Short mmCIF file of C-alpha atoms in Angstrom, two decimals:
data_model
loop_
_atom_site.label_atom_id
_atom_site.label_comp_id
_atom_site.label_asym_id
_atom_site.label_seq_id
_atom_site.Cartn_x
_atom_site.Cartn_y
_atom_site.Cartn_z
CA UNK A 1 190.04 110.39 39.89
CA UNK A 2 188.76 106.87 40.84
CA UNK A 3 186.26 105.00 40.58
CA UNK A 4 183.75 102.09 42.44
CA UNK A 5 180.35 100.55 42.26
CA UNK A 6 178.28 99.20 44.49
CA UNK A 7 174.62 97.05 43.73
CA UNK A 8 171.88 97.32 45.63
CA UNK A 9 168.25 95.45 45.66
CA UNK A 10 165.71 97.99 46.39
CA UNK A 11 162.41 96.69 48.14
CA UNK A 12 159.10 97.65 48.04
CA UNK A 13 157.05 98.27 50.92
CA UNK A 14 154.42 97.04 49.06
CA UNK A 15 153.89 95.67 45.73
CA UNK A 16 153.49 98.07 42.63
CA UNK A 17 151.26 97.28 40.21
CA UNK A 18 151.43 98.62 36.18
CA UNK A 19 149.86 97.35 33.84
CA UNK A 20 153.29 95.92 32.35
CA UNK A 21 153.30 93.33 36.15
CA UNK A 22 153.81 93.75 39.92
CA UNK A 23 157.24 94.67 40.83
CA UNK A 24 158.29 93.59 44.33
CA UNK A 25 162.16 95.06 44.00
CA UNK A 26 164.21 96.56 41.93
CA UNK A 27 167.91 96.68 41.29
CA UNK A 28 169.88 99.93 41.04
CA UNK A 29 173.97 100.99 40.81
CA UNK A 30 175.86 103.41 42.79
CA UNK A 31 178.33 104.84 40.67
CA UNK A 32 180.78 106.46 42.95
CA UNK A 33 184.13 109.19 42.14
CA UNK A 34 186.75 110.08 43.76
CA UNK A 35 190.24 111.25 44.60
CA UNK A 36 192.50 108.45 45.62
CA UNK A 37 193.91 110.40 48.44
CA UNK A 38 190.60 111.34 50.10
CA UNK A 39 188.11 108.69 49.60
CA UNK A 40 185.60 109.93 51.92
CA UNK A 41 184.49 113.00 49.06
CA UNK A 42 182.54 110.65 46.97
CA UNK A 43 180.36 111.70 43.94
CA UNK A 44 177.75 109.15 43.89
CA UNK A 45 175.35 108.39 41.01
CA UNK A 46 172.73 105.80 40.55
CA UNK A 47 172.41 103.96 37.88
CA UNK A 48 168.61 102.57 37.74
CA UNK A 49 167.40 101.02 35.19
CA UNK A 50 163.33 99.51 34.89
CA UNK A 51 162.89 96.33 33.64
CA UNK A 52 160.81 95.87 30.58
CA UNK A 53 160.98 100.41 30.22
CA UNK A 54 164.37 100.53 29.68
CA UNK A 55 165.81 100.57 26.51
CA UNK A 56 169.38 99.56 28.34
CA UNK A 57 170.61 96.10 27.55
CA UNK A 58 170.29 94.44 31.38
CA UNK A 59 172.10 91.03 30.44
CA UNK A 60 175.07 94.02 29.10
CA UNK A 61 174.82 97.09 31.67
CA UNK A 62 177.07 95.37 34.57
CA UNK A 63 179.65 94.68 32.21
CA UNK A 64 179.53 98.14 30.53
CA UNK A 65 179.37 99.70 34.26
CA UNK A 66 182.82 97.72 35.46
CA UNK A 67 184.21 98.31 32.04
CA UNK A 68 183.51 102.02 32.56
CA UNK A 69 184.95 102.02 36.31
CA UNK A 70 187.98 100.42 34.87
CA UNK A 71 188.89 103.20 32.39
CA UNK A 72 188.20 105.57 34.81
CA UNK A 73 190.70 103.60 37.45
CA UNK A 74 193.47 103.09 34.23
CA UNK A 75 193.32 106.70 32.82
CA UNK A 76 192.40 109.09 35.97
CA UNK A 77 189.69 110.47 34.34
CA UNK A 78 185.98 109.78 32.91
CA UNK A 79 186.50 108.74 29.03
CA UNK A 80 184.94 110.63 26.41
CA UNK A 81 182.58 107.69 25.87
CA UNK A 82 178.99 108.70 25.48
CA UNK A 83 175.73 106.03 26.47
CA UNK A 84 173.01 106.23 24.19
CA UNK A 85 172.60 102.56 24.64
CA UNK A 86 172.32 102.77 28.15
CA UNK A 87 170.68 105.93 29.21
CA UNK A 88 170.62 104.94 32.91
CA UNK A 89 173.74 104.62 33.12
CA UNK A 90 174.25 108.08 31.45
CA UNK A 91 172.23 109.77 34.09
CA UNK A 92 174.07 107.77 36.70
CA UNK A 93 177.46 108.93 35.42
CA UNK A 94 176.27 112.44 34.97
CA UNK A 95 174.98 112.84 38.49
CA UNK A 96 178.37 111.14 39.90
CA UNK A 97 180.44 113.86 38.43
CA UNK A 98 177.85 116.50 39.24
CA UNK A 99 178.52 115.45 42.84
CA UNK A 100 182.32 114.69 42.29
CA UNK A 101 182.03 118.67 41.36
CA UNK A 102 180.35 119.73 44.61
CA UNK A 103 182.77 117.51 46.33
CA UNK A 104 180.63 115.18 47.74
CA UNK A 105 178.05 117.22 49.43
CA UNK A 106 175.02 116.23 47.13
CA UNK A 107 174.37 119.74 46.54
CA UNK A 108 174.26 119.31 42.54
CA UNK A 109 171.97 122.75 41.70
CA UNK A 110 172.34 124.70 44.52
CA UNK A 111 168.68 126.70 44.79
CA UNK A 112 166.02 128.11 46.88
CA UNK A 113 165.15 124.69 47.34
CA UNK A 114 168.16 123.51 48.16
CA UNK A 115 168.19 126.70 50.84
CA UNK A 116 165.00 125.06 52.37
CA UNK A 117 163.08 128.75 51.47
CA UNK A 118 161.14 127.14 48.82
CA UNK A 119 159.10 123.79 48.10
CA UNK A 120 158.44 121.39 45.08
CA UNK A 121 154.57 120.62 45.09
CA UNK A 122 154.15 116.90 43.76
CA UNK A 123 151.33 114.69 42.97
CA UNK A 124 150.00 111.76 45.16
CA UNK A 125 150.56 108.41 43.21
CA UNK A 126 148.03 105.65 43.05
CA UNK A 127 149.01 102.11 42.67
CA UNK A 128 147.41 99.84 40.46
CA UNK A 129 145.60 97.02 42.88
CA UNK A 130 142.15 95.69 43.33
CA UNK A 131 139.42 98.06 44.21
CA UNK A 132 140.15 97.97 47.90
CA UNK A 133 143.66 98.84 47.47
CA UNK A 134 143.28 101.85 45.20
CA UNK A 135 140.99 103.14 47.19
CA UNK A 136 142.54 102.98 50.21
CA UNK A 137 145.70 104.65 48.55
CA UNK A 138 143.37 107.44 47.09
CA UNK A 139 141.94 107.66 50.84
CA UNK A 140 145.22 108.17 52.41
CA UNK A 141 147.01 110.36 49.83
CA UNK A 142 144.01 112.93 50.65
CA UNK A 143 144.15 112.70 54.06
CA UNK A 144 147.76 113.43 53.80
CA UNK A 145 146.61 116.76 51.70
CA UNK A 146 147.51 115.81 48.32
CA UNK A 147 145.47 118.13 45.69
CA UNK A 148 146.62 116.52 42.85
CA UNK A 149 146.42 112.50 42.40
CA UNK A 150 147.68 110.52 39.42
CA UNK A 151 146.38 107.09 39.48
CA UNK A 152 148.01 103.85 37.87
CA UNK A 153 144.91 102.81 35.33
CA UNK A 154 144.67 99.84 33.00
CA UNK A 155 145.24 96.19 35.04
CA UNK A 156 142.04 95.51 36.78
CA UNK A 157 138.41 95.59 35.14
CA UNK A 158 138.18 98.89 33.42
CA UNK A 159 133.97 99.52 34.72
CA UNK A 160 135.65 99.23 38.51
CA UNK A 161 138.41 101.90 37.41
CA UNK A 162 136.21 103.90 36.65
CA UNK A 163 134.33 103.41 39.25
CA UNK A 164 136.78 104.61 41.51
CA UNK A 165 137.33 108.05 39.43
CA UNK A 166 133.43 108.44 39.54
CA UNK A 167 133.87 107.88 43.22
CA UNK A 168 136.67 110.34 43.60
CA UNK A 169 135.32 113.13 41.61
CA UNK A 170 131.80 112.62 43.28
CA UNK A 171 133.38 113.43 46.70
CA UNK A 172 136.34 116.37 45.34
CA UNK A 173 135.18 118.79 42.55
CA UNK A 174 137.74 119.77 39.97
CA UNK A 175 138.80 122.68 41.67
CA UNK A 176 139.55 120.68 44.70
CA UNK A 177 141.41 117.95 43.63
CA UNK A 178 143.24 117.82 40.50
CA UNK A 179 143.16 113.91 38.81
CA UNK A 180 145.84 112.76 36.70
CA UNK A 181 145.57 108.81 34.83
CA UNK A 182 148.86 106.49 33.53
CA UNK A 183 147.39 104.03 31.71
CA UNK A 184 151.24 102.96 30.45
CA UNK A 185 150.14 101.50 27.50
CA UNK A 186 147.71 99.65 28.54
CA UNK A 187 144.27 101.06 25.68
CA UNK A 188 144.29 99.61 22.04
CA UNK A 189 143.75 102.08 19.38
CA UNK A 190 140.50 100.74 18.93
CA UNK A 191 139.05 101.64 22.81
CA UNK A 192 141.31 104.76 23.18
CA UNK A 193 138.58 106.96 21.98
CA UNK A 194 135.62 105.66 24.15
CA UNK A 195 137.52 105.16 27.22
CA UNK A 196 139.09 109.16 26.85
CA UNK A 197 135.64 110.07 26.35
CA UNK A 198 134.54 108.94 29.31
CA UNK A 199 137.41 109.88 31.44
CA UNK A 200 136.48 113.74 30.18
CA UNK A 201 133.65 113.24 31.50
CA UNK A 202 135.28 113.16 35.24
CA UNK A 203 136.97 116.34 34.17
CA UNK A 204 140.38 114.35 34.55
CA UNK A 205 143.59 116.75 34.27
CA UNK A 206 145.46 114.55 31.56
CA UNK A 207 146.39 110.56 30.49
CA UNK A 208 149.71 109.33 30.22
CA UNK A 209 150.27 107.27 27.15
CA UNK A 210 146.91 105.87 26.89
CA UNK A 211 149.04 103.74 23.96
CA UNK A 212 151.65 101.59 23.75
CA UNK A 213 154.76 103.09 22.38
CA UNK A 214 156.04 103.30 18.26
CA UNK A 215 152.30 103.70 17.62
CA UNK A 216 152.79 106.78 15.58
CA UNK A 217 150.01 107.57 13.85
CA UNK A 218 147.60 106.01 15.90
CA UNK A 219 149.20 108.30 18.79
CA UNK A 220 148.73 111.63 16.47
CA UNK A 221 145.60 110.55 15.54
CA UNK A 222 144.42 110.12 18.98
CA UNK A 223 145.74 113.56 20.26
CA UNK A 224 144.55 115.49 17.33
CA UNK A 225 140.53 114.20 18.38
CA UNK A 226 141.35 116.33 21.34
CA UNK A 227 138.97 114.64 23.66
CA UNK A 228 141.42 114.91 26.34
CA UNK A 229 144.92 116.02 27.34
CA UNK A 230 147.50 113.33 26.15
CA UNK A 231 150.85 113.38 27.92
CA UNK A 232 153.75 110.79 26.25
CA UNK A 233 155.50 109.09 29.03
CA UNK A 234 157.09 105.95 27.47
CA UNK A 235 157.32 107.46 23.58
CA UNK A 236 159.83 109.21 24.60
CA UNK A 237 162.17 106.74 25.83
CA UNK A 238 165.08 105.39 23.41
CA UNK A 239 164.50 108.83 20.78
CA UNK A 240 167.96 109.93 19.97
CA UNK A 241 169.33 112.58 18.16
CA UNK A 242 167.58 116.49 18.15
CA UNK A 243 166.02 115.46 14.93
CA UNK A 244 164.12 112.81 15.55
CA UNK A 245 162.61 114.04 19.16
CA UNK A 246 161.50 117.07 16.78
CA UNK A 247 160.19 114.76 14.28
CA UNK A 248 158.34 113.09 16.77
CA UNK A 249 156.68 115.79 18.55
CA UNK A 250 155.77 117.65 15.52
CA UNK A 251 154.10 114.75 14.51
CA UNK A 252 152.19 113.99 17.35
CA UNK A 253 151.53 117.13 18.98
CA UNK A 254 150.80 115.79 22.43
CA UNK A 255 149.59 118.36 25.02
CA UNK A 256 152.14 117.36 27.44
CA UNK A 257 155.50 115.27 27.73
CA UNK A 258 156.40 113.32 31.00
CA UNK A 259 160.47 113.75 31.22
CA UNK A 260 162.27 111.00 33.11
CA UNK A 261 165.98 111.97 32.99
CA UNK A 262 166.81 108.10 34.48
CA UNK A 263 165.26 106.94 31.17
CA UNK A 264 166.21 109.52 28.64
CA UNK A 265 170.08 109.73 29.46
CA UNK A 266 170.40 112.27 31.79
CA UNK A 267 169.64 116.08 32.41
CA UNK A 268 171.15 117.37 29.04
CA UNK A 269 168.75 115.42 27.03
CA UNK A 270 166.02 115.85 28.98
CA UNK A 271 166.82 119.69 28.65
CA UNK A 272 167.00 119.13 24.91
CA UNK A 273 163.58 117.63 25.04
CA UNK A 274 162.16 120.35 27.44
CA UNK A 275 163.38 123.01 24.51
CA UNK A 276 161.70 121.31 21.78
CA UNK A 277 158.77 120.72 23.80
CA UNK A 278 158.87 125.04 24.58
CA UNK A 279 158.96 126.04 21.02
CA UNK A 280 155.87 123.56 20.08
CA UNK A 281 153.73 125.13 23.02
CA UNK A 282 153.53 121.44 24.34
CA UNK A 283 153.23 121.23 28.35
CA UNK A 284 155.49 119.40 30.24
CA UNK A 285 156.52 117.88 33.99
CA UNK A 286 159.32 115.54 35.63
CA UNK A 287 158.84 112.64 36.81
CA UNK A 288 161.47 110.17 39.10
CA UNK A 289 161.75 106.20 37.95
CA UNK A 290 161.71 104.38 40.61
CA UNK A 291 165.33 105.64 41.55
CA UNK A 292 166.35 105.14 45.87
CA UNK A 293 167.06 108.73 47.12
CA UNK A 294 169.90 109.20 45.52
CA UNK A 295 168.80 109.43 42.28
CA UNK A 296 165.44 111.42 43.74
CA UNK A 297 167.24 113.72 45.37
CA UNK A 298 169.25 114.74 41.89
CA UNK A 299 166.46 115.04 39.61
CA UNK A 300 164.05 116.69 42.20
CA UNK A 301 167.27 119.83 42.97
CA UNK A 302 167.42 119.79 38.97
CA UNK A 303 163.36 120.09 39.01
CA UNK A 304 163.49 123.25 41.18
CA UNK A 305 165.84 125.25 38.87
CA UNK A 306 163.53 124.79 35.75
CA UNK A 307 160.87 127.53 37.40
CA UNK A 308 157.79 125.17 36.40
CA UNK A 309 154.98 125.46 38.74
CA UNK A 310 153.02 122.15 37.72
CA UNK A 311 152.69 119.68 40.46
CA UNK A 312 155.71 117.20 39.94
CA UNK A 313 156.07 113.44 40.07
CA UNK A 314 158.65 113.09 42.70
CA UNK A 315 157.08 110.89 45.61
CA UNK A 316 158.29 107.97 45.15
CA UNK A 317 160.80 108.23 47.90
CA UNK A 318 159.04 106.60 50.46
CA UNK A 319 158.40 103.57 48.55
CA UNK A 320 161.27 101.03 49.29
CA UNK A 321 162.04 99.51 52.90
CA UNK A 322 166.02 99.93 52.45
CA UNK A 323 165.92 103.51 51.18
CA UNK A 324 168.95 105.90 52.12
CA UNK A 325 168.50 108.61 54.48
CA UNK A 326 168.52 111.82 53.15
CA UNK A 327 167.48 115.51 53.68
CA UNK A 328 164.40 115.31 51.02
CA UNK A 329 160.99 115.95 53.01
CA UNK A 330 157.63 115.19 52.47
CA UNK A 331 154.78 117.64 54.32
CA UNK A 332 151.80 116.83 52.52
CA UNK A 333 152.03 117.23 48.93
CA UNK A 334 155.09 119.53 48.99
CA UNK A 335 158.95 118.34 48.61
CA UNK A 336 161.60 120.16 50.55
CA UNK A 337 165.29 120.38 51.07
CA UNK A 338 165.96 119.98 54.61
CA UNK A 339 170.16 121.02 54.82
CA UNK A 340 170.18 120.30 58.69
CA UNK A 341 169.61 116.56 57.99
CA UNK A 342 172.69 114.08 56.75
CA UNK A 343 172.84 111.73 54.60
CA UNK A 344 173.57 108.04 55.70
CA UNK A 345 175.39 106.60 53.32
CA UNK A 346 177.69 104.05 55.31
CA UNK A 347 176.08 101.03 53.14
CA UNK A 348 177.00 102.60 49.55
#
């Protein structure tokens, strides 16, 4: 076995706004294995960390990516050298043997979906933006027949936010559209309560960290009022060990967890978190991180063997200018395999 990399700057089509900043690009790895004597069956994985999410080391990761390639070059084989420091890389590593293993074809969990005979419904994401802008997103992502729309909350003037949601719900009853919120942080402790409070009143699905991370108790405290559906997003990110994501959990007893397998290390530990989360009777969905199609197209084939109905939060694949071909399809708010289309991959 060998090994390369290749960077790449992904660009937006248009800027993304969270309430931690606008990002405008983003930088991801391809981690690619092979078999010196026929180069052209590459395992690729993509290693794509977020700035300011991440708990990798950025100023460290392309040092501990070539260092990694070079073992794999010296030895002949992957080392038995595990990234909790650097789950991105983890998850990019993981996925390049997965498709090492399926010799190339990016077929890493052959399924129904993979088969093209079944779908993977996803939600229509908002942007955060001025008034205009989100509502022009919310707008579109209808018209496109999205029943389910989670919107980026917590970086303009909260009264127009809400505004908007007022707007929406006004027009699309609950049983129309479904209305998901990511504040990513963005509440104090203080205003969680009253600002939940009135999102119930719009008869919104769930929130998304309506906290900022490590803000234990004020997190349990916040779910236990029960006003409204809290799902941890960002809380989860950097929790090692079994023990302590049960610890966690336990303690906060959140109604739903958001799993990210870019940012938690991979599919094992999300799988570990997904088991934890089944035994508490705590809710859960996946979610990509900003990954090009490479890493989408991994997480969303994983996503279709875990038999959870839940719209999904796997659209972000049309979101970068320089994306990579590939045979993941978007009719209206449903994700499908299509095997007749290649993969373009002449730039990796």
């Amino acid at each position: 076995m060998k090994a390369s990399v290749s960077k790449i700057d992904l660009i937006f089509k248009a800027p993304a706004g969270t309430s931690r900043g606008i990002l405008r690009s983003k930088t991801s790895w391809y981690l690619s294995l092979f078999d010196e004597q026929n180069q052209s069956l590459r395992g690729i994985g993509e290693i794509a960390p977020i700035p300011g999410l991440s708990v990798d080391d950025l100023s460290k990761i392309e040092v501990e990516i070539s260092t990694l390639v070079d073992k794999i070059n010296s030895f002949g084989k992957i080392p038995p050298t595990q990234f909790p420091a650097f789950p991105s890389l983890q998850f990019g590593l993981e996925t390049a043997l997965l498709d090492y293993q399926a010799k190339g074809s990016k077929i890493l969990f052959p399924s129904t979906f993979t088969s093209s005979e079944k779908y993977i419904p996803i939600n229509g994401l908002v942007w955060m933006g001025d008034e205009d802008f989100m509502v022009e997103q919310v707008k579109a992502k209808i018209k496109a027949g999205f029943k389910c729309l989670k919107l980026k909350i917590g970086a303009i003037n909260w009264e127009t936010e809400l505004s908007i949601l007022k707007n929406i719900r006004k027009q699309f009853s609950i049983q129309d559209l479904e209305l998901r919120v990511d504040a990513n942080g963005a509440f104090t402790p203080a205003e969680a309560a009253t600002k939940l409070r009135q999102l119930a009143e719009l008869d919104i699905h769930s929130i998304e960290q309506p906290i900022k991370q490590g803000q234990i108790e004020e997190m349990k405290d916040i779910c236990s009022r029960n006003i409204l559906p809290i799902a941890l997003d960002e809380e989860l990110i950097g929790i090692q060990g079994r023990e302590n994501k049960q610890e966690l959990l336990e303690k906060i007893m959140p109604s739903y967890i958001i799993l990210k397998p870019t940012l938690l290390g991979g599919f094992k530990e999300s799988e570990e978190w997904i088991k934890l989360a089944d035994d508490l009777g705590i809710a859960w969905w996946v979610t990509s991180a900003l990954e090009s199609n490479i890493g989408l197209n991994a997480i969303a084939q994983w996503t279709s063997t875990l038999k959870n109905d839940m719209c999904q939060g796997l659209g972000t694949g049309a979101l970068y200018t320089n994306n990579i071909d590939c045979p993941l399809v978007l009719k209206a708010d449903r994700l499908f395999y299509n095997p007749n289309k290649t993969w373009k991959l002449d730039n990796i």
